[in-house]
Coordinates of C-alpha atoms in Angstrom, one line a residue:
M1 CA 21.3 38.0 -48.7
D2 CA 20.0 40.7 -46.5
Q3 CA 20.3 40.6 -42.7
S4 CA 16.6 39.6 -42.0
A5 CA 16.7 36.7 -44.5
S6 CA 20.0 35.5 -43.0
S7 CA 18.7 35.6 -39.4
A8 CA 15.5 33.8 -40.5
H9 CA 17.5 31.1 -42.1
D10 CA 19.7 30.8 -38.9
V11 CA 16.6 30.5 -36.7
S12 CA 15.1 27.9 -39.0
A13 CA 18.4 25.9 -39.0
L14 CA 18.5 26.1 -35.2
H15 CA 14.9 24.8 -34.9
E16 CA 15.8 21.8 -37.2
T17 CA 18.9 21.1 -35.1
A18 CA 17.0 21.2 -31.9
R19 CA 14.2 19.0 -33.3
G20 CA 16.9 16.4 -34.4
S21 CA 18.6 16.7 -31.1
R22 CA 15.3 16.0 -29.2
S23 CA 14.7 13.1 -31.4
L24 CA 18.1 11.6 -30.8
E25 CA 17.8 12.2 -27.0
S26 CA 14.4 10.5 -27.0
S27 CA 15.7 7.5 -29.0
V28 CA 18.8 7.1 -26.8
L29 CA 16.7 7.4 -23.6
G30 CA 14.3 4.8 -25.0
L31 CA 17.1 2.4 -25.8
F32 CA 18.6 3.0 -22.4
R33 CA 15.3 2.3 -20.7
I34 CA 14.8 -0.9 -22.7
V35 CA 18.3 -2.2 -21.9
V36 CA 18.2 -1.3 -18.2
G37 CA 14.7 -2.8 -17.9
F38 CA 15.7 -6.0 -19.6
L39 CA 18.8 -6.5 -17.4
F40 CA 16.7 -5.9 -14.3
L41 CA 14.0 -8.4 -15.6
V42 CA 16.7 -11.0 -16.1
H43 CA 17.8 -10.6 -12.5
G44 CA 14.2 -11.3 -11.5
T45 CA 13.9 -14.4 -13.6
A46 CA 17.3 -15.7 -12.2
D47 CA 16.2 -15.1 -8.6
L48 CA 12.7 -16.5 -9.0
F49 CA 13.0 -19.3 -11.6
G50 CA 16.7 -20.0 -11.9
F51 CA 16.7 -18.9 -15.5
P52 CA 19.0 -18.2 -17.3
V53 CA 21.3 -18.9 -14.4
T54 CA 20.7 -19.6 -10.7
Q55 CA 22.3 -17.0 -8.4
W56 CA 23.1 -17.3 -4.7
S57 CA 25.1 -20.5 -4.9
G58 CA 22.4 -22.4 -6.8
H59 CA 19.5 -21.3 -4.6
R60 CA 16.4 -19.5 -5.7
A61 CA 14.5 -17.0 -3.5
A62 CA 12.0 -18.9 -1.3
F63 CA 8.4 -18.0 -1.9
A64 CA 7.4 -14.8 -0.1
S65 CA 10.7 -14.6 1.9
W66 CA 11.6 -11.1 3.0
P67 CA 13.3 -9.3 1.3
Y68 CA 14.7 -11.6 -1.4
W69 CA 11.5 -13.0 -3.0
W70 CA 9.9 -9.5 -2.9
A71 CA 13.0 -7.9 -4.4
A72 CA 13.0 -10.5 -7.2
L73 CA 9.3 -9.9 -7.9
I74 CA 10.0 -6.1 -8.2
E75 CA 12.9 -7.0 -10.5
L76 CA 10.7 -9.2 -12.7
V77 CA 7.6 -7.0 -12.9
G78 CA 9.3 -3.6 -12.6
G79 CA 11.9 -4.6 -15.1
F80 CA 9.3 -5.7 -17.6
L81 CA 7.2 -2.5 -17.2
V82 CA 10.2 -0.3 -17.6
M83 CA 11.5 -2.3 -20.6
V84 CA 8.2 -2.0 -22.5
G85 CA 7.5 1.5 -21.3
L86 CA 4.2 1.0 -19.5
G87 CA 3.8 3.0 -16.3
T88 CA 7.5 3.8 -16.7
R89 CA 7.9 6.6 -14.2
V90 CA 6.2 4.9 -11.3
A91 CA 7.8 1.5 -12.1
A92 CA 11.2 3.0 -12.4
L93 CA 10.8 4.9 -9.1
I94 CA 9.8 1.7 -7.3
C95 CA 12.8 -0.1 -8.8
S96 CA 15.1 2.7 -7.8
G97 CA 13.8 2.6 -4.2
A98 CA 14.2 -1.2 -4.1
M99 CA 17.8 -0.9 -5.2
A100 CA 18.5 1.9 -2.7
Y101 CA 17.1 -0.3 0.0
A102 CA 19.2 -3.3 -1.2
Y103 CA 22.3 -1.2 -1.2
F104 CA 21.9 0.3 2.3
T105 CA 20.7 -2.9 4.0
V106 CA 22.7 -5.6 2.2
H107 CA 25.9 -4.0 0.8
Q108 CA 26.7 -0.8 2.7
P109 CA 27.2 -2.6 6.1
H110 CA 30.2 -4.5 4.5
G111 CA 32.1 -1.4 3.5
A112 CA 31.8 2.3 2.7
L113 CA 32.3 2.1 -1.1
P114 CA 30.4 0.1 -3.6
I115 CA 33.6 -1.4 -5.0
L116 CA 34.4 -2.7 -1.5
N117 CA 31.0 -4.1 -0.6
G118 CA 29.8 -5.6 -3.9
G119 CA 27.1 -3.0 -4.2
E120 CA 28.0 -1.6 -7.6
P121 CA 25.1 -3.2 -9.5
A122 CA 22.6 -2.1 -6.8
A123 CA 24.0 1.5 -6.9
L124 CA 24.0 1.6 -10.7
F125 CA 20.5 0.3 -11.0
C126 CA 19.3 2.7 -8.4
W127 CA 20.6 5.7 -10.2
A128 CA 19.7 4.4 -13.7
F129 CA 16.1 3.9 -12.6
L130 CA 16.0 7.3 -10.9
L131 CA 17.1 8.9 -14.2
I132 CA 14.4 7.1 -16.1
A133 CA 11.8 8.1 -13.5
A134 CA 12.8 11.7 -13.8
A135 CA 13.4 11.9 -17.5
G136 CA 10.5 9.8 -18.6
P137 CA 10.4 6.8 -21.0
G138 CA 11.8 8.3 -24.1
A139 CA 11.0 6.7 -27.5
F140 CA 9.6 3.3 -28.2
A141 CA 7.3 3.2 -25.1
V142 CA 4.1 1.3 -25.2
G143 CA 2.5 3.8 -22.8
S144 CA 3.2 6.7 -25.2
M145 CA 1.8 4.7 -28.2
L146 CA -1.4 3.9 -26.3
R147 CA -1.9 7.6 -25.3
S148 CA -1.3 8.8 -28.8
R149 CA -3.7 6.2 -30.2
G150 CA -6.4 7.4 -27.7
R151 CA -5.9 10.9 -29.0
E152 CA -6.5 10.0 -32.7
G153 CA -10.2 9.5 -32.2
R154 CA -10.8 12.9 -30.6
V155 CA -11.9 15.9 -32.5
P156 CA -9.6 18.9 -31.8
G157 CA -11.2 21.7 -29.9
R158 CA -14.1 19.6 -28.9
R159 CA -14.5 18.8 -25.2
R160 CA -16.1 15.7 -23.9
R161 CA -19.2 16.1 -21.8
P162 CA -18.8 14.8 -18.3
T163 CA -21.0 11.9 -17.4
V164 CA -23.4 12.7 -14.6
A165 CA -25.3 10.0 -12.8
H166 CA -29.0 10.8 -12.6
P167 CA -30.9 9.5 -9.6
L168 CA -34.0 7.6 -10.5

């Protein structure tokens, strides 16, 4: 095998490895997003509806009470959106901010470290959602499927004409 054929084979193998690696990364990120979103959603259902378990010594968040009911609503809606992969980056950023707020207002006053103040779940959710917001939804996202379905009907290279309102 001559030098040019060998290097072409190496480049081709490198491209295949990179493609497989991106596919694996996207799949793992998608599964991570689904699990984190589901766990967050379950916190919301527990706080709002007492299902599957009632937290806070048997009490649910009172309607529109600040910040507990609103946090539970973010957990429910944001967790669902992140889990299914719809508006993922925005939903994950809102969820991350909610958990940062929860950590610094509820947990941090009780101790400097999350292990001391009970803030480990809030800190972990905050950073997990920030990762999802930065990295994107990964595989298995409804939003990605809807965008790709919308592209199927378009003719490549053909631009849509902008609609212009004509005054009568």
